[in-house]
Each structure stands twice: as C-alpha cells, then as structure tokens.
Coordinates of C-alpha atoms in Angstrom, one line a residue:
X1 CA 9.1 -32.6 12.7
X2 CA 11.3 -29.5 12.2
X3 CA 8.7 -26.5 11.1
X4 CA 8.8 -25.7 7.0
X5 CA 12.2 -22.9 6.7
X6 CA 14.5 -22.3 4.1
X7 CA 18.6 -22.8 4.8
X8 CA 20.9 -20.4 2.8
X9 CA 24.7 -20.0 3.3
X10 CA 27.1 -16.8 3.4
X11 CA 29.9 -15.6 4.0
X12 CA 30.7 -13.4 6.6
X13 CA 34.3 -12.7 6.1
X14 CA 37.6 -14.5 4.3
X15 CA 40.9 -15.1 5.9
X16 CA 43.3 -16.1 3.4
X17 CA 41.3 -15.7 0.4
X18 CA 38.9 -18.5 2.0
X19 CA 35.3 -17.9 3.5
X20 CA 34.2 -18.7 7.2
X21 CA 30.7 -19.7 6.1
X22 CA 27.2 -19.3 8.3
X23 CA 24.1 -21.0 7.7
X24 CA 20.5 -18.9 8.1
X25 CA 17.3 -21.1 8.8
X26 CA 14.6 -18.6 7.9
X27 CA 11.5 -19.4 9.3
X28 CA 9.3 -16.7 7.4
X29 CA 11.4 -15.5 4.1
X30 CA 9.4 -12.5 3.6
X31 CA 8.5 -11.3 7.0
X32 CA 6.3 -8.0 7.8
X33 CA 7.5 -7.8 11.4
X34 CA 11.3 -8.1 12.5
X35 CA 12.3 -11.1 15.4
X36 CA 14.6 -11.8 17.5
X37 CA 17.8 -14.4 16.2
X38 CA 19.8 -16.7 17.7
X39 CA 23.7 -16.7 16.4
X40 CA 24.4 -20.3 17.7
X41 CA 28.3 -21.5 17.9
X42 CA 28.4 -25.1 17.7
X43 CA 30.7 -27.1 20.1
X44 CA 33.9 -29.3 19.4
X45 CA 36.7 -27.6 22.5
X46 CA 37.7 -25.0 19.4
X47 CA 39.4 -27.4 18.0
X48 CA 36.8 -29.2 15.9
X49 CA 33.7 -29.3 14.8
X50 CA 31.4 -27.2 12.0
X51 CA 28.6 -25.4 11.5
X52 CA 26.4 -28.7 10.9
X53 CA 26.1 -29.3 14.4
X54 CA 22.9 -28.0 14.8
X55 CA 20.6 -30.0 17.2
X56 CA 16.7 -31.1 15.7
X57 CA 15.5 -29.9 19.2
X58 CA 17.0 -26.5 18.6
X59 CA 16.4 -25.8 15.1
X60 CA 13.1 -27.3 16.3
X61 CA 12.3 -24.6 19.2
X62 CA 13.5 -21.7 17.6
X63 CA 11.9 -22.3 14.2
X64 CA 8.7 -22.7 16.0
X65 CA 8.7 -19.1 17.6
X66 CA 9.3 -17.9 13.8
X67 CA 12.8 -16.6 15.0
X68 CA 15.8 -16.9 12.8
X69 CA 18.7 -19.2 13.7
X70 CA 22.1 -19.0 12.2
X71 CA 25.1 -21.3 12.6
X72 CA 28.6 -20.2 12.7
X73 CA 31.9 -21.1 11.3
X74 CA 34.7 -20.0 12.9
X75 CA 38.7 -20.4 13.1
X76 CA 40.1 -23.3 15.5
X77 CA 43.1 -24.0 17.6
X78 CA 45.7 -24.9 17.3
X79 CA 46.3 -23.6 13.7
X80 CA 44.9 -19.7 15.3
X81 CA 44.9 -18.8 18.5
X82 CA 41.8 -17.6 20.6
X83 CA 42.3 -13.8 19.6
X84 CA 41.9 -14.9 15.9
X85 CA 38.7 -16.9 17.1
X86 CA 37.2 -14.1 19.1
X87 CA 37.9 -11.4 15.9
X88 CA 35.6 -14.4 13.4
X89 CA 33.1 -14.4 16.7
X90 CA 33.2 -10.4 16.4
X91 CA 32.1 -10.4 12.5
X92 CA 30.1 -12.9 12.4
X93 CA 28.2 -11.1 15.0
X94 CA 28.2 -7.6 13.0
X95 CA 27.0 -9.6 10.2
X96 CA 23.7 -10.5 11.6
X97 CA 23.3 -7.3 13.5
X98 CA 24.1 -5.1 10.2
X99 CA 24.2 -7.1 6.9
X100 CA 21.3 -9.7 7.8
X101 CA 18.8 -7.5 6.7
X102 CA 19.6 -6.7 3.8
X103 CA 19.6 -9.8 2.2
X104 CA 16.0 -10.3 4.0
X105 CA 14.6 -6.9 4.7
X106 CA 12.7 -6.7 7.9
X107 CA 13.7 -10.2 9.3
X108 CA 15.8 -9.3 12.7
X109 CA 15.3 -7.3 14.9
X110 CA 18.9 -6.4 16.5
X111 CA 17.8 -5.6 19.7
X112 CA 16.9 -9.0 20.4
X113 CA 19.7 -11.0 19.2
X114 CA 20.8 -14.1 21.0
X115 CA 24.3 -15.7 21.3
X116 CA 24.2 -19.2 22.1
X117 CA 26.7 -22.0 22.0
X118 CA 27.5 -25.7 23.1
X119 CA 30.9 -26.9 25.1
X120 CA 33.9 -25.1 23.2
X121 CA 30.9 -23.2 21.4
X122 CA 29.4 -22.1 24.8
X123 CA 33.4 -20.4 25.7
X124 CA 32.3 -18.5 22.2
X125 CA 28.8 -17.5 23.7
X126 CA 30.2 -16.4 27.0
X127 CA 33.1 -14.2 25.0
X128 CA 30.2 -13.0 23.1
X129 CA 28.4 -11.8 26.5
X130 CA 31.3 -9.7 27.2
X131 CA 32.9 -9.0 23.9
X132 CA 30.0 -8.0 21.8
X133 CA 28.5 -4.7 21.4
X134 CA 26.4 -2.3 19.6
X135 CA 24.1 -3.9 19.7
X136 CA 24.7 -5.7 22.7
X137 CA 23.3 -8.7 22.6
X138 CA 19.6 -9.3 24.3
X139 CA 20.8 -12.8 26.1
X140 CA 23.4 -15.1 26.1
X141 CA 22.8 -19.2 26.2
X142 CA 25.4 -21.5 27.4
X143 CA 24.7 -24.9 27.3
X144 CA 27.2 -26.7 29.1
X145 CA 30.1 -24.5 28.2
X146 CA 34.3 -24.4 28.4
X147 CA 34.2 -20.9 30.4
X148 CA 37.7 -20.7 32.0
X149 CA 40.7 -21.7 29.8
X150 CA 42.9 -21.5 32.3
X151 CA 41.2 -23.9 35.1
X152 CA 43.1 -26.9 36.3
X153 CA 41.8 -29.6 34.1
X154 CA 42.9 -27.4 30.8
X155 CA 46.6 -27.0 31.9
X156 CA 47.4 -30.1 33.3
X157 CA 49.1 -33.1 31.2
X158 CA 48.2 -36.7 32.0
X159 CA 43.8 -35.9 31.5
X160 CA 42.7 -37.9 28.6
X161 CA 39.3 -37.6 27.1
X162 CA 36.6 -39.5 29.1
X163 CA 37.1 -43.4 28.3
X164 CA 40.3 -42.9 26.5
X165 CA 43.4 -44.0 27.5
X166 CA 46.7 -41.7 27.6
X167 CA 48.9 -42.2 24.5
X168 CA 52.1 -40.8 22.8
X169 CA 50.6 -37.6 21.5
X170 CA 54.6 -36.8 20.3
X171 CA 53.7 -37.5 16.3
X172 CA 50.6 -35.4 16.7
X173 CA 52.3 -32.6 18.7
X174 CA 54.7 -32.3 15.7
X175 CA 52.1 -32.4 13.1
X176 CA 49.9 -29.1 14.8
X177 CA 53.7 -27.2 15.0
X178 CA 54.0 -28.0 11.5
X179 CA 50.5 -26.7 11.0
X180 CA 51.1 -23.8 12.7
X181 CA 54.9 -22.6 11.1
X182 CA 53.5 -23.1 8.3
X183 CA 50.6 -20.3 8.8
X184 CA 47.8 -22.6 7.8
X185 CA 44.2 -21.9 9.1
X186 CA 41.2 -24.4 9.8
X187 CA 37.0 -23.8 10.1
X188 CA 36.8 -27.3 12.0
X189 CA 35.8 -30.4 10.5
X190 CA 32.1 -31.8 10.9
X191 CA 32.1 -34.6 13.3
X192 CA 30.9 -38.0 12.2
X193 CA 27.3 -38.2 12.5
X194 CA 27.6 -42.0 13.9
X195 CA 30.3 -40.5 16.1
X196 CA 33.0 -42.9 15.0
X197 CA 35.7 -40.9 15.7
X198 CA 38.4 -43.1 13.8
X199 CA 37.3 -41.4 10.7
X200 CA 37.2 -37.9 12.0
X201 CA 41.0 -36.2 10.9
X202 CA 40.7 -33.6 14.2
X203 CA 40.1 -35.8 16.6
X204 CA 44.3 -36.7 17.5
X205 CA 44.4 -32.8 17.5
X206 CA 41.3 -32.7 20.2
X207 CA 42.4 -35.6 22.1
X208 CA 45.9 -35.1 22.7
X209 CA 45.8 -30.7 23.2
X210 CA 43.7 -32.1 26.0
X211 CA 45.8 -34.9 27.4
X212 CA 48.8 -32.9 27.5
X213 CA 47.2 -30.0 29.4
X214 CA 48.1 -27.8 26.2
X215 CA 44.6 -26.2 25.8
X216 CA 45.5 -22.7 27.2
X217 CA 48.5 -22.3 25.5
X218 CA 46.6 -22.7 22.3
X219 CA 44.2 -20.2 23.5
X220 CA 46.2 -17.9 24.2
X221 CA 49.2 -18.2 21.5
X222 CA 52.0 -18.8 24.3
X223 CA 53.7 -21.7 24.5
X224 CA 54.1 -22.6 28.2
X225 CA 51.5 -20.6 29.3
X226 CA 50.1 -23.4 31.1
X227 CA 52.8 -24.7 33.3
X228 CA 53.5 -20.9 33.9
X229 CA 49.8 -21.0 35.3
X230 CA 50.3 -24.0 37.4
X231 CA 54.0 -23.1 38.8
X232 CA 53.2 -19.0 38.9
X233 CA 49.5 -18.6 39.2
X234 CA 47.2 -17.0 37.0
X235 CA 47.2 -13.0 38.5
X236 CA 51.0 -13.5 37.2
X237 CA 50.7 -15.2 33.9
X238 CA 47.4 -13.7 32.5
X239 CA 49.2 -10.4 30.9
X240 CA 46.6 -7.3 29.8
X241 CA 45.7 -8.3 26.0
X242 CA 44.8 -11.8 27.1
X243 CA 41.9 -10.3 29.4
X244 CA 39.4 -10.3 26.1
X245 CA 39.8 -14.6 26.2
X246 CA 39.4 -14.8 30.2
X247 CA 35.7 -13.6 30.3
X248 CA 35.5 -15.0 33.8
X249 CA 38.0 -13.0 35.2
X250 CA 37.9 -10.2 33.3
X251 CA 34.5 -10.1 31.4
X252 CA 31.8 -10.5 33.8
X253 CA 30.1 -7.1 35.0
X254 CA 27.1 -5.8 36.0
X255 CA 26.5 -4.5 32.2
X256 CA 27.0 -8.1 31.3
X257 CA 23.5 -9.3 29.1
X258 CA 21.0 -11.9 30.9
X259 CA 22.7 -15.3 30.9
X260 CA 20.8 -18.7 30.8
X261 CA 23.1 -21.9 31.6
X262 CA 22.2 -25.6 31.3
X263 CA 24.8 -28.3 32.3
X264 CA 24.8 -31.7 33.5
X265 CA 26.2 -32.5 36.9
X266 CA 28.6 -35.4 36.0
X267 CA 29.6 -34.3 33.0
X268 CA 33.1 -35.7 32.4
X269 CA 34.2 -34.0 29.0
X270 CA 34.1 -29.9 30.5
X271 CA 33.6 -30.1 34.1
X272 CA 29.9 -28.9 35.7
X273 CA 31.9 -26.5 38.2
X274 CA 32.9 -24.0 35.3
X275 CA 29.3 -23.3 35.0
X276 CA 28.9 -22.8 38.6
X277 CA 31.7 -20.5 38.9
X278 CA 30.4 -18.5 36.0
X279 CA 26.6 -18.3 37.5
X280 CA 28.3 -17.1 41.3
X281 CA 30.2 -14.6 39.4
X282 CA 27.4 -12.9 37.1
X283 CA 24.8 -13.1 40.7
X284 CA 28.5 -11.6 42.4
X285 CA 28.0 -8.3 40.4
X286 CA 24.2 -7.9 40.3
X287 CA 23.7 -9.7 37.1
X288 CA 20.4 -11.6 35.6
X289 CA 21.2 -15.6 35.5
X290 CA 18.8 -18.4 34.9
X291 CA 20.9 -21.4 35.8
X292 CA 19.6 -25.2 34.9
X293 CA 22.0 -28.1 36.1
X294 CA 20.4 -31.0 35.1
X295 CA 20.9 -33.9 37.9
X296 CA 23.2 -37.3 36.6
X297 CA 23.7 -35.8 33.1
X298 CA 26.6 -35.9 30.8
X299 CA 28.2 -33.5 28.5
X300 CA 26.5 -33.3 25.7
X301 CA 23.1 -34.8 27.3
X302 CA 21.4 -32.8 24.9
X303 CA 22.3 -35.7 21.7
X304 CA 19.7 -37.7 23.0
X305 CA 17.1 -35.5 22.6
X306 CA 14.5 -34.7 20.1
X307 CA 12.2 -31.7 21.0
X308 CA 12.5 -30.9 23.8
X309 CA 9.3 -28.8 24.4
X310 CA 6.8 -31.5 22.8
X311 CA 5.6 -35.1 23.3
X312 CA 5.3 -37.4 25.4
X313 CA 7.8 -39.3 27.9
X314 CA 10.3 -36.1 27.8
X315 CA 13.3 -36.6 30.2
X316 CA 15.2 -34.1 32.8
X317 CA 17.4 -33.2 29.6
X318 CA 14.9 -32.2 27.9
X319 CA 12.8 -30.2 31.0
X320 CA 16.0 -28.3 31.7
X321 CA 16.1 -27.2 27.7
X322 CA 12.7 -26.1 27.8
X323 CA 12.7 -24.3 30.9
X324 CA 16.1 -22.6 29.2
X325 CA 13.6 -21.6 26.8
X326 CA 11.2 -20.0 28.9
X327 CA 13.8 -18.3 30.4
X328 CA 14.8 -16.8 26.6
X329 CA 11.4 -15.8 26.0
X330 CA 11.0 -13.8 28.8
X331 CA 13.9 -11.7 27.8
X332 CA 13.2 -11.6 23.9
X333 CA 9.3 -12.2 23.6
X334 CA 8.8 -15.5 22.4
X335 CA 6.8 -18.6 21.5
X336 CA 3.5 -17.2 23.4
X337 CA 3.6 -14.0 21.6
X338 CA 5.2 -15.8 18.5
X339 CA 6.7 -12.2 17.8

C-alpha cells in the first residue's frame, strides 16, 4: 500500500500562454523538520509520455522515508528541441529548490534534492547532474537512462522499436514538420496504462524518430545532424552550444554530484552500454558512482514491480532498486533516520 500523502499540482512555468504542470506527493503537509526531495522525470525517449508515470514502487519508497516526490512535465521533441527541454528541466528545478517552500513552509530541504529519471527521463536526470546548480543537486538517479544522443543506435535509419517491424514513416515525417513550421509545442501524452499503444497519438512520432535514426537531429534542432555524425564524426559535428545536451562528453567532471545507475543487461529499447559508458566516465574523473545492472533484464524491468523494498518473493529487479535506494540514503539520510 502506498503510505497516506496528499498530491497537489502547479505550475512551474508557461510557454505559450500554457502551463508545464508538476505533481507534489507530500508525505507530511505540515512538517517541523525540512527533507530531502526527489524531482523525478518520467520516461517516454522525450517524445512521449507525462507526468503520470510514476511507479507504486517509487512513490512507495520515497513516501515511506517521509521525503517529498514531485513529477515533472516538460517540453518534447520533435515539436522543441532538446535546448527548450533542458531550459523546462532548469525551472522546474528552481521551482522546488526556491518556490517549494513557500507553498509548504519547512518541507525541503535544498541541500538534499534528488534528480531522478527513467529512459528518456534518465537523459533529463543526467543533464540535471551537470546542468543544475545552486543548489547543486545532492544525487542524481538514472534508471536505465538514454545518456548519449549521438551514439550509433540514435543516428542510424533502418532500427525499429524492439518487436516492430520497419514501416513508411513518410506520412508521419510530414506530420512532425508540419508540427514544427507551425511553432506548436507538446508536454507528452500519458501512455496507455494497458500499454496498447494503437490508442496512444505519440506513439508514430516515437516509433518512427527512432526507426529513421532522426533522434539527434531532434535533440539538437539540426536537421542532418545525424548523418553528419555518422559520415564526419562527432568532434566535428558537435558545435560549442550543443555541449549543454551531450552531458557525456561534455558534462561529466569531477564536481559532477554522486550518481546511482540501474539498468538491465539486455535491454533492447536504450542499450545497457550507455550506462556503462556513463559509470567509466564519472569513476574516469574521480567521481562517486553506485552502479546496479541487473542480470537478463529488460528496459523498463522496473513495470513489473510493486515495492521493491518489502514482501516476500522479491526478484533481481527489485534487489537492484533497493540497493539503489540504500545507495540514496547514504548520500541524503534516509529511511533509517526517516529524516
């Protein structure tokens, strides 16, 4: 059972006269002693998604150590371009470090702030790690995440999503330029929760930015960037004010906070090796890692799970989750200390 917390929804800024939206689970609405928060960026490649996608086994976890959790909206691909999505990740950030507070005095403490993020969401988290300062955040969580836009399987045509076929993506290609010349903006779209993806108006977009190796180009805002990538090579192609959306180039230091990764070794849908190149470079410059690959799992393992830090009969899924946990409370006090 998820512990007793009320939900309450702002907004954190308005692009085009519309709000981006986040969702606060408060644990204790009128607390004496501030704790740490998790911002949590839910997954969907930047293309999809919403701020619904909140797991029972996370909302379960961080509830119980009387943290507060908040969910994030934030603008997709390919209607803006990564910049745009990194400037939403920025506020929404500075909304929970400065503004959070005053709507529920004494709640956070912003020296212990965690970013956090699935897939597409975990490419936010990462950013985050090297984007976000003052305060810096306290740890960053990737759970399975997109961490390099520009590695092979983003930029090259012909890769459809795991047990779909490859399809005339030409009517859909038209419709996301039309989108786009015509200045329009999307927050995602919550995915189905029976995962029926017929009925879910983002998926074409999803599925065929992918198939046709188009991902960075979105990302960045250049068309051709990709097949520049794959003909030129990336030291050429990468120009100075796309550094900010290639954290693993550009973004990893030794002032970088303490990272904790979890991702499945065959996962098909954002390769496991992102995640490995990511934890060599943070331990490369001296950094503090806490890496989890989970042996035979999936992307997006994590559905199948409930709580992952009670009950009987838990799987490896569920170990690696709560030993990510463990891992968190030992950089921002946790579940033992319930501060």
């Amino acid at each position: 059972m998820i512990p007793a917390h009320t939900k309450h929804t702002f907004a954190f800024k308005h692009v085009q006269g519309k709000p981006i939206e986040l969702d606060v689970y408060v644990a204790d609405p009128k607390p004496t002693t501030p704790k740490p928060l998790m911002l949590y960026f839910h997954g969907g490649y930047i293309i999809s998604g919403s701020r619904a996608a909140v797991r029972p086994w996370l909302l379960k976890a961080v509830l119980r150590r009387q943290w507060t959790f908040v969910s994030a909206d934030y603008r997709v691909l390919p209607e803006s371009t990564g910049h745009d999505l990194l400037a939403d990740l920025r506020s929404a950030y500075a909304w929970v470090a400065t503004e959070l507070n005053t709507h529920f005095p004494h709640l956070v403490d912003p020296t212990r702030l965690i970013v956090a993020g699935s897939s597409g969401g975990g490419y936010c988290a990462v950013l985050g790690g090297a984007q976000f300062h003052d305060p810096v955040p306290k740890a960053v969580w990737a759970h399975y995440p997109v961490v390099d836009p520009a590695a092979e399987r983003w930029i090259t045509p012909g890769i459809p999503l795991p047990d779909r076929p490859v399809e005339d993506a030409g009517p859909t290609l038209k419709e996301m330029e039309e989108r786009r010349a015509n200045g329009e903006v999307s927050f995602g779209e919550t995915f189905p929760k029976d995962r029926d993806m017929s009925t879910h108006k983002r998926f074409p977009y999803l599925r065929y930015i992918l198939q046709e190796g188009l991902f960075a180009d979105y990302v960045t805002g250049v068309k051709g960037f990709g097949e520049r990538v794959r003909k030129e090579g990336r030291e050429k192609v990468i120009t100075e004010e796309m550094h900010e959306l290639f954290p693993l180039d550009f973004g990893i230091t030794k002032e970088y906070p303490p990272l904790v990764v979890v991702h499945g070794t065959k996962d098909r849908g954002v390769s496991v090796e992102e995640s490995e190149k990511l934890v060599e470079r943070v331990r490369a410059v001296g950094g503090r890692v806490d890496y989890f690959a989970v042996e035979g799992m999936d992307h997006a393992f994590d559905f199948e799970v409930d709580d992952c830090e009670e009950g009987e009969g838990r799987g490896d899924g569920a170990l690696a989750l709560e030993g990510c946990l463990k891992a968190l409370d030992g950089y921002v006090g946790g579940r033992a200390e319930n501060v």
